[in-house]
Coordinates of C-alpha atoms in Angstrom, one line a residue:
X1 CA -60.6 21.1 -3.7
X2 CA -61.1 18.7 -0.9
X3 CA -60.3 15.0 -1.7
X4 CA -60.4 12.0 0.8
X5 CA -57.8 9.4 0.2
X6 CA -57.5 5.9 1.9
X7 CA -54.5 5.7 4.1
X8 CA -53.6 3.1 6.5
X9 CA -56.8 1.8 8.3
X10 CA -58.5 5.3 7.9
X11 CA -58.6 8.0 5.4
X12 CA -56.7 11.3 4.9
X13 CA -58.2 14.6 3.6
X14 CA -56.3 16.5 0.9
X15 CA -56.6 20.2 -0.2
X16 CA -55.7 20.9 -3.8
X17 CA -55.9 24.0 -5.9
X18 CA -59.1 23.3 -7.8
X19 CA -57.8 25.2 -11.1
X20 CA -54.8 22.7 -11.3
X21 CA -56.8 19.5 -11.1
X22 CA -57.3 18.0 -14.7
X23 CA -59.0 14.9 -13.5
X24 CA -60.1 12.8 -10.2
X25 CA -60.4 9.2 -11.5
X26 CA -63.0 7.7 -9.0
X27 CA -64.5 4.8 -11.0
X28 CA -67.9 3.6 -9.7
X29 CA -66.2 0.5 -8.2
X30 CA -64.8 2.7 -5.3
X31 CA -68.1 4.3 -4.6
X32 CA -70.9 1.7 -5.3
X33 CA -72.7 0.3 -2.6
X34 CA -74.1 -3.2 -2.5
X35 CA -77.9 -3.6 -3.3
X36 CA -78.3 -6.6 -1.3
X37 CA -76.5 -8.4 1.5
X38 CA -73.1 -10.2 0.6
X39 CA -74.4 -13.5 2.0
X40 CA -77.4 -13.3 -0.5
X41 CA -75.1 -12.4 -3.3
X42 CA -72.8 -15.4 -2.7
X43 CA -75.9 -17.7 -2.4
X44 CA -77.3 -16.5 -5.8
X45 CA -73.8 -17.1 -7.5
X46 CA -73.8 -20.6 -6.2
X47 CA -77.2 -21.2 -7.3
X48 CA -76.4 -20.2 -10.8
X49 CA -73.0 -21.2 -11.7
X50 CA -71.3 -20.0 -14.8
X51 CA -70.0 -22.8 -17.1
X52 CA -70.1 -25.5 -14.6
X53 CA -72.5 -27.9 -12.9
X54 CA -73.7 -26.8 -9.4
X55 CA -71.3 -27.4 -6.6
X56 CA -73.3 -30.0 -4.9
X57 CA -73.4 -32.2 -8.0
X58 CA -69.5 -31.6 -8.3
X59 CA -69.0 -32.7 -4.9
X60 CA -71.4 -35.9 -4.7
X61 CA -69.3 -39.0 -3.6
X62 CA -66.0 -37.1 -3.1
X63 CA -63.6 -38.3 -0.5
X64 CA -61.4 -35.4 -0.2
X65 CA -62.1 -31.9 -1.0
X66 CA -59.6 -29.0 -0.8
X67 CA -60.6 -25.3 -0.8
X68 CA -57.7 -22.9 -1.8
X69 CA -58.1 -19.8 0.3
X70 CA -56.6 -16.6 0.3
X71 CA -54.0 -15.6 2.9
X72 CA -54.0 -12.7 5.3
X73 CA -52.5 -10.0 2.8
X74 CA -55.8 -9.9 0.7
X75 CA -59.0 -8.2 1.7
X76 CA -61.1 -11.4 0.6
X77 CA -64.4 -11.7 2.7
X78 CA -63.7 -15.3 3.4
X79 CA -66.2 -15.4 6.3
X80 CA -68.9 -14.7 3.8
X81 CA -67.5 -17.0 0.9
X82 CA -66.2 -20.2 2.5
X83 CA -69.1 -21.3 4.9
X84 CA -71.7 -21.8 1.9
X85 CA -68.9 -23.5 -0.2
X86 CA -68.4 -25.9 2.8
X87 CA -72.2 -26.3 3.4
X88 CA -72.7 -27.4 -0.3
X89 CA -70.0 -29.8 -0.1
X90 CA -71.0 -31.4 3.4
X91 CA -74.7 -31.5 1.9
X92 CA -73.5 -33.7 -1.2
X93 CA -70.8 -35.6 0.8
X94 CA -71.2 -35.5 4.6
X95 CA -68.4 -37.7 5.3
X96 CA -65.7 -36.0 2.9
X97 CA -62.5 -34.8 4.3
X98 CA -62.1 -31.1 3.8
X99 CA -58.9 -29.3 3.7
X100 CA -58.6 -25.6 3.8
X101 CA -55.3 -24.8 1.8
X102 CA -53.9 -21.3 2.6
X103 CA -52.7 -19.8 -0.9
X104 CA -49.9 -18.1 0.3
X105 CA -48.0 -17.9 -2.9
X106 CA -44.4 -16.6 -1.9
X107 CA -45.7 -14.7 1.0
X108 CA -44.8 -15.6 4.4
X109 CA -47.1 -18.1 6.3
X110 CA -50.2 -16.9 7.9
X111 CA -50.2 -17.0 11.7
X112 CA -53.0 -18.8 13.6
X113 CA -54.1 -15.2 14.8
X114 CA -54.3 -13.9 11.3
X115 CA -56.2 -16.9 10.1
X116 CA -58.8 -16.6 12.9
X117 CA -59.3 -13.0 12.1
X118 CA -60.0 -14.0 8.7
X119 CA -62.0 -17.2 8.8
X120 CA -63.2 -17.1 12.4
X121 CA -62.1 -19.7 15.0
X122 CA -65.3 -21.8 14.6
X123 CA -64.7 -22.3 11.0
X124 CA -61.1 -23.2 11.4
X125 CA -62.0 -25.9 14.1
X126 CA -64.3 -27.6 11.5
X127 CA -61.7 -28.3 8.8
X128 CA -58.1 -29.3 8.4
X129 CA -56.0 -26.2 7.6
X130 CA -52.7 -26.4 5.8
X131 CA -50.5 -23.2 5.2
X132 CA -48.9 -23.5 1.7
X133 CA -45.0 -23.2 1.8
X134 CA -43.5 -22.5 -1.8
X135 CA -40.1 -23.6 -0.4
X136 CA -41.1 -27.0 0.6
X137 CA -40.2 -29.2 -2.5
X138 CA -41.6 -32.4 -0.8
X139 CA -45.0 -31.1 -0.8
X140 CA -45.1 -30.5 -4.6
X141 CA -45.9 -32.7 -7.5
X142 CA -44.9 -31.9 -11.3
X143 CA -47.6 -31.2 -13.8
X144 CA -45.3 -30.8 -16.6
X145 CA -43.9 -27.7 -18.3
X146 CA -45.7 -24.4 -18.3
X147 CA -46.3 -22.7 -21.8
X148 CA -43.6 -20.3 -20.5
X149 CA -41.1 -23.2 -20.5
X150 CA -40.8 -23.2 -16.7
X151 CA -41.7 -26.2 -14.5
X152 CA -45.2 -26.4 -13.0
X153 CA -44.8 -27.6 -9.5
X154 CA -48.1 -27.4 -7.4
X155 CA -49.1 -28.3 -4.0
X156 CA -49.5 -32.2 -3.8
X157 CA -52.8 -31.6 -1.6
X158 CA -54.3 -29.5 -4.5
X159 CA -53.3 -32.0 -7.2
X160 CA -54.5 -35.2 -5.5
X161 CA -57.8 -34.0 -4.1
X162 CA -60.9 -35.5 -5.3
X163 CA -62.3 -32.0 -5.9
X164 CA -60.6 -28.7 -6.1
X165 CA -62.2 -25.6 -5.1
X166 CA -61.1 -21.8 -4.5
X167 CA -62.4 -18.6 -3.2
X168 CA -61.0 -15.0 -4.1
X169 CA -61.7 -11.5 -5.1
X170 CA -61.3 -9.8 -8.5
X171 CA -59.6 -6.7 -8.9
X172 CA -57.3 -5.0 -11.5
X173 CA -53.7 -6.6 -11.2
X174 CA -50.8 -4.7 -12.4
X175 CA -49.1 -7.4 -14.5
X176 CA -51.7 -10.4 -14.5
X177 CA -54.6 -8.3 -15.8
X178 CA -56.9 -9.2 -12.9
X179 CA -56.5 -11.0 -9.6
X180 CA -58.6 -13.9 -8.7
X181 CA -59.4 -17.1 -10.6
X182 CA -56.6 -19.0 -11.8
X183 CA -54.2 -17.1 -9.5
X184 CA -55.4 -19.4 -6.6
X185 CA -53.2 -22.0 -8.1
X186 CA -50.3 -19.9 -9.7
X187 CA -49.0 -18.3 -7.6
X188 CA -51.2 -19.3 -4.9
X189 CA -49.9 -22.9 -4.2
X190 CA -47.3 -23.2 -6.7
X191 CA -43.4 -23.9 -6.0
X192 CA -41.3 -21.0 -5.8
X193 CA -39.5 -21.6 -9.0
X194 CA -42.9 -22.1 -10.8
X195 CA -43.8 -18.6 -9.6
X196 CA -40.3 -17.2 -10.6
X197 CA -40.8 -18.6 -14.0
X198 CA -44.3 -17.1 -14.5
X199 CA -43.1 -13.7 -13.2
X200 CA -39.9 -13.6 -15.6
X201 CA -38.5 -10.3 -16.9
X202 CA -39.6 -11.3 -20.5
X203 CA -43.0 -11.5 -19.4
X204 CA -43.3 -8.5 -17.3
X205 CA -42.0 -6.5 -20.3
X206 CA -44.8 -7.6 -22.5
X207 CA -47.1 -4.9 -23.5
X208 CA -50.0 -7.2 -22.7
X209 CA -48.7 -7.8 -19.0
X210 CA -50.8 -4.8 -17.7
X211 CA -53.7 -3.9 -15.6
X212 CA -56.9 -5.1 -17.1
X213 CA -55.5 -7.3 -20.0
X214 CA -55.9 -11.1 -19.9
X215 CA -56.1 -11.8 -23.8
X216 CA -52.6 -12.1 -25.1
X217 CA -51.0 -11.7 -21.6
X218 CA -48.5 -14.6 -21.3
X219 CA -48.6 -14.5 -17.3
X220 CA -52.5 -15.1 -17.4
X221 CA -51.8 -17.8 -20.0
X222 CA -49.4 -19.6 -17.7
X223 CA -51.7 -19.0 -14.7
X224 CA -54.8 -20.5 -16.5
X225 CA -52.8 -23.5 -17.8
X226 CA -51.6 -24.4 -14.3
X227 CA -55.2 -24.1 -12.7
X228 CA -56.6 -26.3 -15.5
X229 CA -53.6 -28.9 -14.9
X230 CA -54.2 -28.8 -11.2
X231 CA -58.0 -29.5 -11.6
X232 CA -59.4 -26.3 -10.2
X233 CA -63.0 -27.5 -10.8
X234 CA -65.0 -24.6 -9.2
X235 CA -64.6 -21.2 -7.7
X236 CA -66.4 -18.3 -6.1
X237 CA -65.0 -15.1 -6.5
X238 CA -66.4 -11.6 -5.4
X239 CA -66.0 -8.0 -6.5
X240 CA -65.5 -5.4 -3.7
X241 CA -66.0 -1.6 -3.4
X242 CA -63.5 0.8 -1.9
X243 CA -64.8 -0.1 1.5
X244 CA -64.4 -3.9 0.8
X245 CA -68.1 -4.5 0.6
X246 CA -69.2 -7.4 -1.7
X247 CA -70.8 -5.9 -4.7
X248 CA -71.3 -9.1 -7.0
X249 CA -70.5 -12.7 -6.8
X250 CA -69.3 -15.2 -9.5
X251 CA -69.3 -18.9 -9.2
X252 CA -68.5 -21.9 -11.5
X253 CA -65.9 -22.6 -14.1
X254 CA -62.4 -21.2 -13.2
X255 CA -61.9 -19.5 -16.4
X256 CA -65.5 -18.7 -17.5
X257 CA -66.8 -17.5 -13.9
X258 CA -63.6 -15.5 -13.5
X259 CA -63.9 -13.8 -16.9
X260 CA -67.4 -12.9 -16.2
X261 CA -66.1 -11.3 -13.0
X262 CA -63.5 -9.5 -14.8
X263 CA -65.7 -7.9 -17.1
X264 CA -68.2 -6.7 -14.5
X265 CA -65.0 -5.2 -12.6
X266 CA -63.6 -3.6 -15.7
X267 CA -66.9 -1.8 -16.4
X268 CA -66.8 -0.3 -12.9
X269 CA -63.0 0.7 -12.6
X270 CA -61.6 1.7 -16.0
X271 CA -61.2 5.7 -16.5
X272 CA -59.3 7.8 -18.7
X273 CA -57.6 11.0 -18.0
X274 CA -55.2 13.5 -20.1
X275 CA -51.6 13.0 -19.2
X276 CA -50.6 15.2 -16.1
X277 CA -47.6 16.5 -14.8
X278 CA -48.4 15.3 -11.3
X279 CA -50.5 12.1 -10.3
X280 CA -51.6 11.6 -6.7
X281 CA -52.6 8.1 -5.8
X282 CA -52.8 5.4 -2.9
X283 CA -52.6 1.7 -2.7
X284 CA -56.4 1.6 -1.4
X285 CA -55.3 1.7 2.2
X286 CA -54.8 -1.2 4.6
X287 CA -53.9 -4.2 4.1
X288 CA -52.4 -3.2 0.7
X289 CA -50.5 0.0 1.9
X290 CA -48.5 -1.8 4.8
X291 CA -45.2 -1.5 2.8
X292 CA -43.4 0.1 -0.1
X293 CA -43.1 -3.2 -2.0
X294 CA -46.9 -3.5 -2.5
X295 CA -47.3 0.3 -3.0
X296 CA -45.5 -0.4 -6.4
X297 CA -49.1 -1.5 -7.5
X298 CA -50.6 1.9 -7.2
X299 CA -47.7 3.7 -8.5
X300 CA -48.0 1.6 -11.8
X301 CA -51.4 2.7 -12.2
X302 CA -50.3 6.4 -11.9
X303 CA -47.6 5.8 -14.5
X304 CA -50.3 5.4 -17.2
X305 CA -51.5 8.8 -16.9
X306 CA -48.4 10.7 -15.8
X307 CA -46.3 12.5 -18.6
X308 CA -42.8 11.3 -18.9
X309 CA -40.7 13.3 -16.6
X310 CA -43.6 14.0 -14.3
X311 CA -44.0 13.1 -10.6
X312 CA -46.0 10.6 -8.9
X313 CA -47.2 11.3 -5.3
X314 CA -47.9 8.0 -3.5
X315 CA -49.7 8.2 -0.1
X316 CA -49.3 4.8 1.4
X317 CA -48.9 4.4 5.3
X318 CA -46.0 1.8 4.8
X319 CA -45.9 1.2 8.7
X320 CA -44.1 -2.2 8.0
X321 CA -41.3 -0.4 6.2
X322 CA -39.9 -1.7 3.0
X323 CA -41.6 -5.1 2.7
X324 CA -39.2 -7.1 0.8
X325 CA -35.4 -7.6 1.3
X326 CA -34.3 -8.5 -2.1
X327 CA -36.5 -5.6 -3.3
X328 CA -34.7 -3.3 -0.8
X329 CA -31.3 -4.3 -1.7
X330 CA -31.9 -3.8 -5.6
X331 CA -32.4 -0.2 -5.2
X332 CA -30.2 0.5 -2.2
X333 CA -27.2 -0.9 -4.1
X334 CA -27.7 0.6 -7.3
X335 CA -28.2 4.5 -7.6
X336 CA -29.3 4.4 -11.3
X337 CA -32.9 3.1 -11.9
X338 CA -32.3 2.7 -15.5
X339 CA -29.4 0.4 -14.8
X340 CA -31.4 -1.8 -12.6
X341 CA -34.1 -1.9 -15.2
X342 CA -31.6 -3.1 -17.9
X343 CA -30.1 -5.6 -15.6
X344 CA -33.3 -6.9 -14.8
X345 CA -34.7 -7.3 -18.3
X346 CA -31.5 -9.5 -19.3
X347 CA -32.2 -12.0 -16.8
X348 CA -33.3 -15.2 -18.3
X349 CA -36.5 -16.9 -16.9
X350 CA -34.8 -19.9 -15.2
X351 CA -32.5 -17.2 -13.2
X352 CA -35.5 -15.1 -12.0
X353 CA -34.8 -13.8 -8.4
X354 CA -37.1 -13.0 -5.5
X355 CA -39.0 -9.8 -5.7
X356 CA -37.6 -9.2 -9.2
X357 CA -40.9 -8.5 -11.0
X358 CA -41.9 -5.9 -8.4
X359 CA -38.4 -4.3 -8.8
X360 CA -38.6 -4.4 -12.5
X361 CA -42.1 -2.5 -12.3
X362 CA -40.7 0.0 -9.9
X363 CA -37.6 0.5 -11.8
X364 CA -39.6 1.2 -15.0
X365 CA -41.9 3.8 -13.1
X366 CA -38.6 5.5 -11.7
X367 CA -37.1 5.8 -15.2
X368 CA -40.2 7.6 -16.5
X369 CA -41.2 9.8 -13.3
X370 CA -39.9 11.0 -10.1
X371 CA -41.8 9.5 -7.1
X372 CA -42.5 11.2 -3.8
X373 CA -43.8 8.9 -1.1
X374 CA -46.2 10.3 1.7
X375 CA -46.1 7.5 4.4
X376 CA -44.9 6.5 8.0
X377 CA -41.6 5.1 6.7
X378 CA -38.2 6.2 7.9
X379 CA -37.3 9.2 5.4
X380 CA -33.9 7.6 5.1
X381 CA -35.2 4.4 3.8
X382 CA -37.5 6.3 1.3
X383 CA -34.6 8.2 -0.1
X384 CA -32.6 5.0 -0.3
X385 CA -35.2 3.6 -2.6
X386 CA -34.9 6.3 -5.0
X387 CA -38.0 8.3 -3.8
X388 CA -38.3 11.6 -2.0
X389 CA -40.2 11.6 1.5
X390 CA -43.1 13.9 2.4
X391 CA -45.3 14.2 5.5
X392 CA -48.4 15.0 3.8
X393 CA -49.9 15.3 0.4
X394 CA -49.8 19.1 0.3
X395 CA -46.2 18.9 1.2
X396 CA -45.5 16.6 -1.6
X397 CA -47.5 18.7 -4.1
X398 CA -45.2 21.8 -3.2
X399 CA -42.0 19.3 -3.6
X400 CA -43.3 18.2 -6.8
X401 CA -43.9 21.9 -8.0
X402 CA -40.2 22.6 -7.2
X403 CA -38.8 19.4 -9.0
X404 CA -40.9 20.5 -12.1
X405 CA -39.9 24.2 -11.8
X406 CA -43.4 25.2 -12.1
X407 CA -47.0 24.5 -10.7
X408 CA -47.9 21.2 -12.5
X409 CA -51.3 19.9 -13.7
X410 CA -52.7 17.3 -11.3
X411 CA -54.5 14.0 -11.8
X412 CA -55.9 12.3 -8.6
X413 CA -56.5 8.5 -8.6
X414 CA -57.8 8.0 -5.1
X415 CA -57.5 4.3 -5.3
X416 CA -54.6 3.3 -7.3
X417 CA -55.2 -0.5 -7.0
X418 CA -58.9 -0.5 -7.8
X419 CA -58.5 1.7 -11.0
X420 CA -57.6 0.9 -14.5
X421 CA -56.2 4.1 -15.9
X422 CA -55.6 5.0 -19.3
X423 CA -54.5 8.0 -21.2
X424 CA -57.4 10.0 -22.9
X425 CA -57.2 10.1 -26.7
X426 CA -56.0 13.3 -28.0

């Protein structure tokens, strides 16, 4: 059986023994193509907002409008979404000051070159651009206490805007349920301690803090509370296929429009499979497979349909290596993944550390399954992070069989980030 997997900025073909493959989870989201151009989909969404007056009505008379925009780590088609949002604002309030606030969360700041690639030089010259810095306490204001009990500190520009807007895209998220919507505020433009409180170990351990779940998810509850408190008035989010083409757009209220988008995405990306001995997956290719830290997302999808004691094969280019210094030290300094998980789960919310959430999910995966990484990362780095390196998926399958002691059954999830995997009943 020949299967193509996204890998880096291209694809890699994999040959597997057909009789061993129990399932290939390729939900429609990965292969569906847009029926009409992206620009028209966004225009239609803006013309029929969900749970909100039209943007032009909201923008009328406003003096300072702030648009929360995704950073360079997300494949959001900002060149399609942002211009019509700005046009609607300018038509309603021609003299309004418009600020593009780059919602970096706790990521590093985007470079000018990265911003130009994402938004286009012409657009950047038309607006004020500010890159959020989660460590700059002087740029934050307090909005009170999150439902989680942590401080809600959000970028002053966002809070003091006459009108706060956001753009983004919706996909399954491995502990927030779905990306997009309220995430533009928390973690997008929140202070580091606010993000850490929201990403605490107790929340990551909650059974509802999983891909595809919003109701009952304490991480989502915090995020939505922060977005409402910050005054996020209107958003435009899109759903993308495996080629990062826009399939649908949703505009309006930060909760109602986002939930409509989540329902659409869930209907196209949820898939079931029987538990298998070996699960092969990816992180959806570039830009999300640039490092091992991000690759944990795809691993968590594979975990859902891998039997305990089985093997996960993650194909991710990881050309940037590990991707998180605290994450790397956590696993290099402790050889026992179970001990790492116990230590993290005992950390109180106010003591949450950098990259702890990613380490917690990775440690959880490692306590249940062996992981083989097919990547361009240094083999020594891969081994230091409790995984085994392999040059190809075929080599990884042979290694998995050796670890299991027999030729194991296989499930393939070509895009582990865009799939909500669940074990089949029975």
